[in-house]
Amino acid sequence: MPAVEQRSLLTADAWRAREEAHAQRVRRYSDPYLARRSAGRKHPVEDFLFTYYTQKPGQLLRWHPGAGVVLTAEAASARMGWKHYKTLDDGELASLGLPPGTPAVTFDRARFLADRHEAVAFADIILRGTAARPAQFGCFGLHEWAMVYRQDKFDLRHEYLQLRLGSAGTDKVVEDNRIRCSHFDAFRFYTPDAIALNELAPSRENQRHMEQPGCLHANMDLYKWAYKLLPALPSELVMDCFELSWRIRAMDMQASPYDLAEWGYPPIRIETWEGKAAYVEHQRAFAGEAAALRGRLAEALAPLRTAGTA
């Protein structure tokens, strides 16, 4: 028999304050992106989370309290039509000490699991599997370099970025270093000639066995797993993942072959020993932050996993 879901009541004042705080937090990132998009301008670093990932600014802006939280007051009525929310019946209202007919909504766990059980299962596999593996810190961000390896041969050009070392210098960095990318969604963008240089062969099929907690892209993807589990998770947790991903993206591009100095991102010169050391220092710090967030995501997933298998 499925366990009885524990619920807590959040007053209108409390959840409105959280909703407003969330909106301010999101708009710090989304408003500049939307302004650039409206003006037809692009940013190589700060557009990424809105263009690579499927969560759009308007979706991110929508605040969710997470599973087990009940929202009341007339303003809660607007959520009655939101996907994976449900209106409390009089019996459920009574259990919370609320009078019959009180507008109240909460996360609809049963419907969510019916619709998203595969997503929940896969996120759980990735999160727990990644956390269980040893972290690797020897990639030095070379995945970005492999994406433009021998770009002249393949007629690849970034429309508004230049290679910091030029094509020949970039190719030499790739050829002079070991490349051990474990993340398929980075590896799949390699140029054809770079594929054979990678010592690992990540694929969509072996993704669940390959991802490891030192990988910048695996740690950026915590944001992806978080938003895919909305509205079961609180939006504050999603934004914690978003902001970590934002900072990782900035460092990843600083270590890339592109010249981003005019955009305000000085290079981490991974072609030097000093640059490699700086890269690993950042990578280790991000891995520590990601480990804490991965644990929070796994904790939030646990009751969903239990409910889905009960």
PDB file of C-alpha atoms in Angstrom:
ATOM      1  CA  MET A   1       0.000   0.000   0.000  1.00  0.00           C
ATOM      2  CA  PRO A   2       1.464   3.407  -0.913  1.00  0.00           C
ATOM      3  CA  ALA A   3       2.562   5.544   2.004  1.00  0.00           C
ATOM      4  CA  VAL A   4       0.327   8.437   2.998  1.00  0.00           C
ATOM      5  CA  GLU A   5       1.776  11.665   1.653  1.00  0.00           C
ATOM      6  CA  GLN A   6       2.729  14.136   4.360  1.00  0.00           C
ATOM      7  CA  ARG A   7       1.598  17.688   3.662  1.00  0.00           C
ATOM      8  CA  SER A   8       2.359  21.057   5.186  1.00  0.00           C
ATOM      9  CA  LEU A   9       0.387  24.260   4.858  1.00  0.00           C
ATOM     10  CA  LEU A  10       2.114  27.389   3.570  1.00  0.00           C
ATOM     11  CA  THR A  11       0.371  30.654   4.344  1.00  0.00           C
ATOM     12  CA  ALA A  12      -0.382  33.081   1.540  1.00  0.00           C
ATOM     13  CA  ASP A  13       2.066  35.669   2.886  1.00  0.00           C
ATOM     14  CA  ALA A  14       4.858  33.101   3.133  1.00  0.00           C
ATOM     15  CA  TRP A  15       4.474  31.647  -0.304  1.00  0.00           C
ATOM     16  CA  ARG A  16       3.958  35.015  -1.961  1.00  0.00           C
ATOM     17  CA  ALA A  17       7.258  36.166  -0.451  1.00  0.00           C
ATOM     18  CA  ARG A  18       9.013  33.076  -1.764  1.00  0.00           C
ATOM     19  CA  GLU A  19       7.420  33.520  -5.179  1.00  0.00           C
ATOM     20  CA  GLU A  20       8.596  37.128  -5.409  1.00  0.00           C
ATOM     21  CA  ALA A  21      12.113  36.267  -4.245  1.00  0.00           C
ATOM     22  CA  HIS A  22      12.270  33.558  -6.894  1.00  0.00           C
ATOM     23  CA  ALA A  23      11.110  35.969  -9.613  1.00  0.00           C
ATOM     24  CA  GLN A  24      13.825  38.474  -8.708  1.00  0.00           C
ATOM     25  CA  ARG A  25      16.432  35.724  -8.721  1.00  0.00           C
ATOM     26  CA  VAL A  26      15.398  34.451 -12.161  1.00  0.00           C
ATOM     27  CA  ARG A  27      15.083  37.876 -13.774  1.00  0.00           C
ATOM     28  CA  ARG A  28      18.693  38.690 -12.957  1.00  0.00           C
ATOM     29  CA  TYR A  29      19.566  36.158 -15.663  1.00  0.00           C
ATOM     30  CA  SER A  30      16.498  36.023 -17.890  1.00  0.00           C
ATOM     31  CA  ASP A  31      15.882  39.737 -18.448  1.00  0.00           C
ATOM     32  CA  PRO A  32      19.273  40.417 -20.114  1.00  0.00           C
ATOM     33  CA  TYR A  33      18.852  37.308 -22.251  1.00  0.00           C
ATOM     34  CA  LEU A  34      15.381  38.338 -23.388  1.00  0.00           C
ATOM     35  CA  ALA A  35      16.595  41.869 -24.136  1.00  0.00           C
ATOM     36  CA  ARG A  36      19.443  40.490 -26.275  1.00  0.00           C
ATOM     37  CA  ARG A  37      17.098  38.135 -28.073  1.00  0.00           C
ATOM     38  CA  SER A  38      14.687  40.959 -28.811  1.00  0.00           C
ATOM     39  CA  ALA A  39      17.559  43.039 -30.207  1.00  0.00           C
ATOM     40  CA  GLY A  40      18.910  40.165 -32.290  1.00  0.00           C
ATOM     41  CA  ARG A  41      22.142  39.948 -30.275  1.00  0.00           C
ATOM     42  CA  LYS A  42      23.875  36.870 -28.871  1.00  0.00           C
ATOM     43  CA  HIS A  43      26.187  36.157 -25.959  1.00  0.00           C
ATOM     44  CA  PRO A  44      28.492  33.114 -26.131  1.00  0.00           C
ATOM     45  CA  VAL A  45      28.409  32.468 -22.397  1.00  0.00           C
ATOM     46  CA  GLU A  46      25.277  33.943 -20.887  1.00  0.00           C
ATOM     47  CA  ASP A  47      22.730  32.717 -23.445  1.00  0.00           C
ATOM     48  CA  PHE A  48      23.718  29.088 -23.071  1.00  0.00           C
ATOM     49  CA  LEU A  49      21.427  27.907 -20.296  1.00  0.00           C
ATOM     50  CA  PHE A  50      18.421  29.328 -22.138  1.00  0.00           C
ATOM     51  CA  THR A  51      19.337  27.973 -25.580  1.00  0.00           C
ATOM     52  CA  TYR A  52      20.998  24.612 -24.925  1.00  0.00           C
ATOM     53  CA  TYR A  53      18.580  23.432 -22.250  1.00  0.00           C
ATOM     54  CA  THR A  54      14.857  23.117 -22.939  1.00  0.00           C
ATOM     55  CA  GLN A  55      13.599  25.100 -19.952  1.00  0.00           C
ATOM     56  CA  LYS A  56      12.534  28.536 -21.200  1.00  0.00           C
ATOM     57  CA  PRO A  57      12.677  31.760 -19.167  1.00  0.00           C
ATOM     58  CA  GLY A  58       8.917  31.874 -18.637  1.00  0.00           C
ATOM     59  CA  GLN A  59       8.908  28.312 -17.344  1.00  0.00           C
ATOM     60  CA  LEU A  60      11.814  29.003 -15.021  1.00  0.00           C
ATOM     61  CA  LEU A  61      10.064  32.101 -13.712  1.00  0.00           C
ATOM     62  CA  ARG A  62       7.054  30.075 -12.546  1.00  0.00           C
ATOM     63  CA  TRP A  63       7.551  29.318  -8.852  1.00  0.00           C
ATOM     64  CA  HIS A  64       6.741  25.889  -7.385  1.00  0.00           C
ATOM     65  CA  PRO A  65       6.857  25.017  -3.674  1.00  0.00           C
ATOM     66  CA  GLY A  66       7.609  21.337  -4.270  1.00  0.00           C
ATOM     67  CA  ALA A  67       5.938  18.127  -3.183  1.00  0.00           C
ATOM     68  CA  GLY A  68       3.932  18.002   0.024  1.00  0.00           C
ATOM     69  CA  VAL A  69       3.240  21.742   0.269  1.00  0.00           C
ATOM     70  CA  VAL A  70      -0.312  23.105   0.234  1.00  0.00           C
ATOM     71  CA  LEU A  71      -0.985  26.636  -1.022  1.00  0.00           C
ATOM     72  CA  THR A  72      -4.155  28.455  -0.018  1.00  0.00           C
ATOM     73  CA  ALA A  73      -6.010  31.751  -0.547  1.00  0.00           C
ATOM     74  CA  GLU A  74      -7.726  33.045  -3.639  1.00  0.00           C
ATOM     75  CA  ALA A  75      -4.435  33.536  -5.431  1.00  0.00           C
ATOM     76  CA  ALA A  76      -3.853  29.766  -5.223  1.00  0.00           C
ATOM     77  CA  SER A  77      -6.888  29.293  -7.459  1.00  0.00           C
ATOM     78  CA  ALA A  78      -4.799  30.349 -10.470  1.00  0.00           C
ATOM     79  CA  ARG A  79      -2.772  27.165 -10.055  1.00  0.00           C
ATOM     80  CA  MET A  80      -5.759  24.883 -10.267  1.00  0.00           C
ATOM     81  CA  GLY A  81      -5.220  24.588 -14.001  1.00  0.00           C
ATOM     82  CA  TRP A  82      -1.463  24.080 -13.815  1.00  0.00           C
ATOM     83  CA  LYS A  83      -0.116  20.734 -14.887  1.00  0.00           C
ATOM     84  CA  HIS A  84       0.552  18.274 -12.046  1.00  0.00           C
ATOM     85  CA  TYR A  85      -1.344  20.314  -9.473  1.00  0.00           C
ATOM     86  CA  LYS A  86      -4.553  19.209  -7.780  1.00  0.00           C
ATOM     87  CA  THR A  87      -7.291  20.880  -5.778  1.00  0.00           C
ATOM     88  CA  LEU A  88      -7.800  19.570  -2.255  1.00  0.00           C
ATOM     89  CA  ASP A  89     -11.185  18.032  -1.502  1.00  0.00           C
ATOM     90  CA  ASP A  90     -13.094  18.740   1.711  1.00  0.00           C
ATOM     91  CA  GLY A  91     -11.634  15.698   3.469  1.00  0.00           C
ATOM     92  CA  GLU A  92      -8.100  16.794   2.673  1.00  0.00           C
ATOM     93  CA  LEU A  93      -8.934  20.338   3.766  1.00  0.00           C
ATOM     94  CA  ALA A  94     -10.316  19.059   7.060  1.00  0.00           C
ATOM     95  CA  SER A  95      -7.099  17.122   7.752  1.00  0.00           C
ATOM     96  CA  LEU A  96      -5.260  20.435   7.594  1.00  0.00           C
ATOM     97  CA  GLY A  97      -7.813  22.258   9.732  1.00  0.00           C
ATOM     98  CA  LEU A  98      -9.236  24.214   6.802  1.00  0.00           C
ATOM     99  CA  PRO A  99     -12.971  24.827   6.282  1.00  0.00           C
ATOM    100  CA  PRO A 100     -14.813  23.223   3.338  1.00  0.00           C
ATOM    101  CA  GLY A 101     -14.499  25.119   0.080  1.00  0.00           C
ATOM    102  CA  THR A 102     -11.170  26.774   0.928  1.00  0.00           C
ATOM    103  CA  PRO A 103      -9.179  27.319  -2.295  1.00  0.00           C
ATOM    104  CA  ALA A 104      -6.152  25.081  -1.842  1.00  0.00           C
ATOM    105  CA  VAL A 105      -3.803  23.322  -4.258  1.00  0.00           C
ATOM    106  CA  THR A 106      -0.853  20.964  -3.993  1.00  0.00           C
ATOM    107  CA  PHE A 107       1.451  18.878  -6.134  1.00  0.00           C
ATOM    108  CA  ASP A 108      -0.369  15.942  -7.737  1.00  0.00           C
ATOM    109  CA  ARG A 109       2.064  13.147  -7.042  1.00  0.00           C
ATOM    110  CA  ALA A 110      -0.069  10.360  -8.517  1.00  0.00           C
ATOM    111  CA  ARG A 111      -0.588  12.132 -11.844  1.00  0.00           C
ATOM    112  CA  PHE A 112       3.039  13.231 -12.005  1.00  0.00           C
ATOM    113  CA  LEU A 113       4.292   9.681 -11.517  1.00  0.00           C
ATOM    114  CA  ALA A 114       1.834   8.333 -14.060  1.00  0.00           C
ATOM    115  CA  ASP A 115       3.137  10.846 -16.611  1.00  0.00           C
ATOM    116  CA  ARG A 116       6.806  11.059 -15.662  1.00  0.00           C
ATOM    117  CA  HIS A 117       7.804   7.735 -14.128  1.00  0.00           C
ATOM    118  CA  GLU A 118      10.475   7.100 -16.769  1.00  0.00           C
ATOM    119  CA  ALA A 119      12.010  10.550 -16.257  1.00  0.00           C
ATOM    120  CA  VAL A 120      12.051  10.013 -12.488  1.00  0.00           C
ATOM    121  CA  ALA A 121      13.692   6.604 -12.874  1.00  0.00           C
ATOM    122  CA  PHE A 122      16.360   7.826 -15.286  1.00  0.00           C
ATOM    123  CA  ALA A 123      17.202  10.923 -13.240  1.00  0.00           C
ATOM    124  CA  ASP A 124      17.575   8.702 -10.195  1.00  0.00           C
ATOM    125  CA  ILE A 125      19.927   6.350 -12.068  1.00  0.00           C
ATOM    126  CA  ILE A 126      22.087   9.215 -13.311  1.00  0.00           C
ATOM    127  CA  LEU A 127      22.234  11.066 -10.001  1.00  0.00           C
ATOM    128  CA  ARG A 128      22.989   8.085  -7.788  1.00  0.00           C
ATOM    129  CA  GLY A 129      25.316   6.455 -10.305  1.00  0.00           C
ATOM    130  CA  THR A 130      27.341   9.615 -10.815  1.00  0.00           C
ATOM    131  CA  ALA A 131      27.653  10.198  -7.076  1.00  0.00           C
ATOM    132  CA  ALA A 132      28.957   6.643  -6.560  1.00  0.00           C
ATOM    133  CA  ARG A 133      31.890   6.966  -8.986  1.00  0.00           C
ATOM    134  CA  PRO A 134      35.283   8.537  -8.297  1.00  0.00           C
ATOM    135  CA  ALA A 135      35.754  12.036  -9.673  1.00  0.00           C
ATOM    136  CA  GLN A 136      38.203  12.515 -12.537  1.00  0.00           C
ATOM    137  CA  PHE A 137      40.058  15.815 -12.880  1.00  0.00           C
ATOM    138  CA  GLY A 138      42.343  15.317 -15.870  1.00  0.00           C
ATOM    139  CA  CYS A 139      40.240  16.500 -18.803  1.00  0.00           C
ATOM    140  CA  PHE A 140      41.350  20.186 -18.676  1.00  0.00           C
ATOM    141  CA  GLY A 141      38.309  21.246 -20.696  1.00  0.00           C
ATOM    142  CA  LEU A 142      39.672  19.773 -23.912  1.00  0.00           C
ATOM    143  CA  HIS A 143      36.177  18.822 -25.070  1.00  0.00           C
ATOM    144  CA  GLU A 144      35.689  22.397 -26.286  1.00  0.00           C
ATOM    145  CA  TRP A 145      38.965  22.234 -28.209  1.00  0.00           C
ATOM    146  CA  ALA A 146      38.005  18.907 -29.803  1.00  0.00           C
ATOM    147  CA  MET A 147      34.820  20.517 -31.104  1.00  0.00           C
ATOM    148  CA  VAL A 148      36.902  22.757 -33.391  1.00  0.00           C
ATOM    149  CA  TYR A 149      39.794  20.364 -34.116  1.00  0.00           C
ATOM    150  CA  ARG A 150      40.846  20.763 -37.762  1.00  0.00           C
ATOM    151  CA  GLN A 151      38.018  23.193 -38.299  1.00  0.00           C
ATOM    152  CA  ASP A 152      39.534  24.329 -41.603  1.00  0.00           C
ATOM    153  CA  LYS A 153      39.162  20.812 -43.004  1.00  0.00           C
ATOM    154  CA  PHE A 154      35.511  20.685 -42.030  1.00  0.00           C
ATOM    155  CA  ASP A 155      34.797  24.347 -42.840  1.00  0.00           C
ATOM    156  CA  LEU A 156      33.622  25.025 -39.287  1.00  0.00           C
ATOM    157  CA  ARG A 157      33.418  28.633 -38.157  1.00  0.00           C
ATOM    158  CA  HIS A 158      31.827  30.260 -35.168  1.00  0.00           C
ATOM    159  CA  GLU A 159      29.904  33.213 -36.505  1.00  0.00           C
ATOM    160  CA  TYR A 160      31.230  35.762 -34.005  1.00  0.00           C
ATOM    161  CA  LEU A 161      34.128  34.195 -32.071  1.00  0.00           C
ATOM    162  CA  GLN A 162      37.790  33.793 -32.948  1.00  0.00           C
ATOM    163  CA  LEU A 163      40.154  31.055 -31.827  1.00  0.00           C
ATOM    164  CA  ARG A 164      42.623  32.455 -29.320  1.00  0.00           C
ATOM    165  CA  LEU A 165      45.551  30.442 -30.755  1.00  0.00           C
ATOM    166  CA  GLY A 166      44.305  30.220 -34.315  1.00  0.00           C
ATOM    167  CA  SER A 167      43.430  26.970 -36.073  1.00  0.00           C
ATOM    168  CA  ALA A 168      46.943  25.491 -36.154  1.00  0.00           C
ATOM    169  CA  GLY A 169      47.630  26.374 -32.515  1.00  0.00           C
ATOM    170  CA  THR A 170      44.302  24.927 -31.425  1.00  0.00           C
ATOM    171  CA  ASP A 171      44.947  21.687 -33.303  1.00  0.00           C
ATOM    172  CA  LYS A 172      48.368  21.370 -31.662  1.00  0.00           C
ATOM    173  CA  VAL A 173      46.868  21.664 -28.171  1.00  0.00           C
ATOM    174  CA  VAL A 174      44.450  18.832 -28.991  1.00  0.00           C
ATOM    175  CA  GLU A 175      47.256  16.658 -30.388  1.00  0.00           C
ATOM    176  CA  ASP A 176      49.648  17.336 -27.491  1.00  0.00           C
ATOM    177  CA  ASN A 177      47.199  16.305 -24.734  1.00  0.00           C
ATOM    178  CA  ARG A 178      45.301  13.209 -23.665  1.00  0.00           C
ATOM    179  CA  ILE A 179      41.582  13.564 -24.225  1.00  0.00           C
ATOM    180  CA  ARG A 180      39.343  11.555 -21.900  1.00  0.00           C
ATOM    181  CA  CYS A 181      35.875  13.083 -22.112  1.00  0.00           C
ATOM    182  CA  SER A 182      33.268  10.934 -20.338  1.00  0.00           C
ATOM    183  CA  HIS A 183      30.185  12.985 -21.153  1.00  0.00           C
ATOM    184  CA  PHE A 184      28.240  12.086 -24.267  1.00  0.00           C
ATOM    185  CA  ASP A 185      26.568  15.466 -24.707  1.00  0.00           C
ATOM    186  CA  ALA A 186      30.009  17.057 -25.019  1.00  0.00           C
ATOM    187  CA  PHE A 187      31.586  14.228 -27.008  1.00  0.00           C
ATOM    188  CA  ARG A 188      28.814  14.223 -29.624  1.00  0.00           C
ATOM    189  CA  PHE A 189      29.928  17.672 -30.833  1.00  0.00           C
ATOM    190  CA  TYR A 190      33.507  16.611 -31.598  1.00  0.00           C
ATOM    191  CA  THR A 191      34.704  17.064 -35.154  1.00  0.00           C
ATOM    192  CA  PRO A 192      35.041  13.734 -37.016  1.00  0.00           C
ATOM    193  CA  ASP A 193      38.847  13.761 -36.721  1.00  0.00           C
ATOM    194  CA  ALA A 194      38.694  14.373 -32.963  1.00  0.00           C
ATOM    195  CA  ILE A 195      36.458  11.399 -32.183  1.00  0.00           C
ATOM    196  CA  ALA A 196      39.254   8.832 -32.516  1.00  0.00           C
ATOM    197  CA  LEU A 197      41.494  10.896 -30.211  1.00  0.00           C
ATOM    198  CA  ASN A 198      39.139  10.516 -27.253  1.00  0.00           C
ATOM    199  CA  GLU A 199      40.280   7.646 -25.042  1.00  0.00           C
ATOM    200  CA  LEU A 200      36.708   6.929 -23.978  1.00  0.00           C
ATOM    201  CA  ALA A 201      33.633   6.222 -26.085  1.00  0.00           C
ATOM    202  CA  PRO A 202      30.652   7.799 -24.330  1.00  0.00           C
ATOM    203  CA  SER A 203      27.254   7.169 -25.894  1.00  0.00           C
ATOM    204  CA  ARG A 204      23.616   7.675 -25.026  1.00  0.00           C
ATOM    205  CA  GLU A 205      23.419   3.948 -24.292  1.00  0.00           C
ATOM    206  CA  ASN A 206      26.302   3.908 -21.785  1.00  0.00           C
ATOM    207  CA  GLN A 207      25.621   7.347 -20.316  1.00  0.00           C
ATOM    208  CA  ARG A 208      24.324   5.888 -17.067  1.00  0.00           C
ATOM    209  CA  HIS A 209      27.622   4.058 -16.579  1.00  0.00           C
ATOM    210  CA  MET A 210      30.024   6.794 -17.734  1.00  0.00           C
ATOM    211  CA  GLU A 211      29.090  10.020 -15.987  1.00  0.00           C
ATOM    212  CA  GLN A 212      31.348  10.974 -13.090  1.00  0.00           C
ATOM    213  CA  PRO A 213      31.230  13.790 -10.528  1.00  0.00           C
ATOM    214  CA  GLY A 214      34.326  15.673 -11.665  1.00  0.00           C
ATOM    215  CA  CYS A 215      32.863  16.364 -15.096  1.00  0.00           C
ATOM    216  CA  LEU A 216      31.833  19.968 -15.645  1.00  0.00           C
ATOM    217  CA  HIS A 217      29.030  18.981 -18.000  1.00  0.00           C
ATOM    218  CA  ALA A 218      27.638  16.345 -15.623  1.00  0.00           C
ATOM    219  CA  ASN A 219      27.564  19.001 -12.924  1.00  0.00           C
ATOM    220  CA  MET A 220      25.964  21.563 -15.218  1.00  0.00           C
ATOM    221  CA  ASP A 221      23.302  18.980 -16.018  1.00  0.00           C
ATOM    222  CA  LEU A 222      22.104  18.992 -12.429  1.00  0.00           C
ATOM    223  CA  TYR A 223      20.034  21.929 -13.612  1.00  0.00           C
ATOM    224  CA  LYS A 224      18.509  19.763 -16.349  1.00  0.00           C
ATOM    225  CA  TRP A 225      17.546  16.949 -13.973  1.00  0.00           C
ATOM    226  CA  ALA A 226      16.119  19.487 -11.529  1.00  0.00           C
ATOM    227  CA  TYR A 227      13.811  21.273 -13.954  1.00  0.00           C
ATOM    228  CA  LYS A 228      12.705  18.011 -15.537  1.00  0.00           C
ATOM    229  CA  LEU A 229      11.333  17.052 -12.113  1.00  0.00           C
ATOM    230  CA  LEU A 230       9.250  20.202 -11.646  1.00  0.00           C
ATOM    231  CA  PRO A 231       6.837  20.747  -9.963  1.00  0.00           C
ATOM    232  CA  ALA A 232       7.860  17.940  -7.596  1.00  0.00           C
ATOM    233  CA  LEU A 233      10.907  19.963  -6.526  1.00  0.00           C
ATOM    234  CA  PRO A 234      10.929  23.433  -4.982  1.00  0.00           C
ATOM    235  CA  SER A 235      12.001  26.136  -7.404  1.00  0.00           C
ATOM    236  CA  GLU A 236      14.669  27.301  -4.970  1.00  0.00           C
ATOM    237  CA  LEU A 237      16.515  23.997  -5.502  1.00  0.00           C
ATOM    238  CA  VAL A 238      16.178  24.343  -9.267  1.00  0.00           C
ATOM    239  CA  MET A 239      17.684  27.826  -9.107  1.00  0.00           C
ATOM    240  CA  ASP A 240      20.548  26.610  -6.929  1.00  0.00           C
ATOM    241  CA  CYS A 241      21.338  24.155  -9.734  1.00  0.00           C
ATOM    242  CA  PHE A 242      20.861  26.854 -12.378  1.00  0.00           C
ATOM    243  CA  GLU A 243      23.296  29.234 -10.719  1.00  0.00           C
ATOM    244  CA  LEU A 244      25.942  26.544 -10.311  1.00  0.00           C
ATOM    245  CA  SER A 245      25.500  25.632 -13.972  1.00  0.00           C
ATOM    246  CA  TRP A 246      25.818  29.315 -14.920  1.00  0.00           C
ATOM    247  CA  ARG A 247      29.156  29.627 -13.130  1.00  0.00           C
ATOM    248  CA  ILE A 248      30.442  26.354 -14.556  1.00  0.00           C
ATOM    249  CA  ARG A 249      29.562  27.487 -18.074  1.00  0.00           C
ATOM    250  CA  ALA A 250      31.553  30.690 -17.549  1.00  0.00           C
ATOM    251  CA  MET A 251      34.643  28.781 -16.435  1.00  0.00           C
ATOM    252  CA  ASP A 252      34.222  26.171 -19.171  1.00  0.00           C
ATOM    253  CA  MET A 253      34.265  28.909 -21.810  1.00  0.00           C
ATOM    254  CA  GLN A 254      37.205  30.687 -20.204  1.00  0.00           C
ATOM    255  CA  ALA A 255      39.140  27.445 -20.676  1.00  0.00           C
ATOM    256  CA  SER A 256      37.880  27.028 -24.239  1.00  0.00           C
ATOM    257  CA  PRO A 257      39.901  27.849 -27.366  1.00  0.00           C
ATOM    258  CA  TYR A 258      37.830  30.974 -27.999  1.00  0.00           C
ATOM    259  CA  ASP A 259      38.986  34.514 -27.326  1.00  0.00           C
ATOM    260  CA  LEU A 260      36.350  35.905 -24.955  1.00  0.00           C
ATOM    261  CA  ALA A 261      38.365  38.734 -23.399  1.00  0.00           C
ATOM    262  CA  GLU A 262      36.226  41.424 -25.020  1.00  0.00           C
ATOM    263  CA  TRP A 263      33.154  39.763 -23.495  1.00  0.00           C
ATOM    264  CA  GLY A 264      34.687  40.108 -20.014  1.00  0.00           C
ATOM    265  CA  TYR A 265      35.925  36.526 -19.674  1.00  0.00           C
ATOM    266  CA  PRO A 266      39.734  36.338 -19.454  1.00  0.00           C
ATOM    267  CA  PRO A 267      41.213  33.026 -20.615  1.00  0.00           C
ATOM    268  CA  ILE A 268      42.273  30.096 -18.493  1.00  0.00           C
ATOM    269  CA  ARG A 269      45.226  29.013 -20.621  1.00  0.00           C
ATOM    270  CA  ILE A 270      44.938  25.231 -20.335  1.00  0.00           C
ATOM    271  CA  GLU A 271      47.739  24.859 -22.885  1.00  0.00           C
ATOM    272  CA  THR A 272      50.099  25.801 -20.009  1.00  0.00           C
ATOM    273  CA  TRP A 273      50.779  24.000 -16.743  1.00  0.00           C
ATOM    274  CA  GLU A 274      49.629  27.046 -14.814  1.00  0.00           C
ATOM    275  CA  GLY A 275      46.353  27.067 -16.740  1.00  0.00           C
ATOM    276  CA  LYS A 276      45.846  23.364 -16.155  1.00  0.00           C
ATOM    277  CA  ALA A 277      46.368  23.851 -12.413  1.00  0.00           C
ATOM    278  CA  ALA A 278      43.863  26.711 -12.344  1.00  0.00           C
ATOM    279  CA  TYR A 279      41.348  24.632 -14.273  1.00  0.00           C
ATOM    280  CA  VAL A 280      41.611  21.710 -11.845  1.00  0.00           C
ATOM    281  CA  GLU A 281      41.276  24.039  -8.860  1.00  0.00           C
ATOM    282  CA  HIS A 282      37.996  25.388 -10.236  1.00  0.00           C
ATOM    283  CA  GLN A 283      36.867  21.919 -11.272  1.00  0.00           C
ATOM    284  CA  ARG A 284      37.386  20.499  -7.787  1.00  0.00           C
ATOM    285  CA  ALA A 285      35.491  23.365  -6.179  1.00  0.00           C
ATOM    286  CA  PHE A 286      32.572  22.926  -8.560  1.00  0.00           C
ATOM    287  CA  ALA A 287      32.571  19.181  -7.905  1.00  0.00           C
ATOM    288  CA  GLY A 288      32.195  19.842  -4.188  1.00  0.00           C
ATOM    289  CA  GLU A 289      29.248  22.177  -4.743  1.00  0.00           C
ATOM    290  CA  ALA A 290      27.681  19.748  -7.193  1.00  0.00           C
ATOM    291  CA  ALA A 291      28.004  16.861  -4.750  1.00  0.00           C
ATOM    292  CA  ALA A 292      25.907  18.753  -2.208  1.00  0.00           C
ATOM    293  CA  LEU A 293      23.259  19.609  -4.809  1.00  0.00           C
ATOM    294  CA  ARG A 294      23.250  16.063  -6.163  1.00  0.00           C
ATOM    295  CA  GLY A 295      22.547  14.859  -2.649  1.00  0.00           C
ATOM    296  CA  ARG A 296      19.650  17.294  -2.270  1.00  0.00           C
ATOM    297  CA  LEU A 297      18.188  16.180  -5.592  1.00  0.00           C
ATOM    298  CA  ALA A 298      18.499  12.529  -4.627  1.00  0.00           C
ATOM    299  CA  GLU A 299      16.791  13.265  -1.308  1.00  0.00           C
ATOM    300  CA  ALA A 300      13.933  15.016  -3.098  1.00  0.00           C
ATOM    301  CA  LEU A 301      13.641  12.089  -5.504  1.00  0.00           C
ATOM    302  CA  ALA A 302      13.492   9.440  -2.783  1.00  0.00           C
ATOM    303  CA  PRO A 303       9.754   9.731  -1.955  1.00  0.00           C
ATOM    304  CA  LEU A 304       8.890   9.806  -5.658  1.00  0.00           C
ATOM    305  CA  ARG A 305      10.953   6.697  -6.264  1.00  0.00           C
ATOM    306  CA  THR A 306       9.295   4.974  -3.298  1.00  0.00           C
ATOM    307  CA  ALA A 307       5.832   5.992  -4.429  1.00  0.00           C
ATOM    308  CA  GLY A 308       6.509   4.853  -7.965  1.00  0.00           C
ATOM    309  CA  THR A 309       7.486   1.377  -6.831  1.00  0.00           C
ATOM    310  CA  ALA A 310       5.004   0.921  -3.976  1.00  0.00           C
TER     311      ALA A 310
END
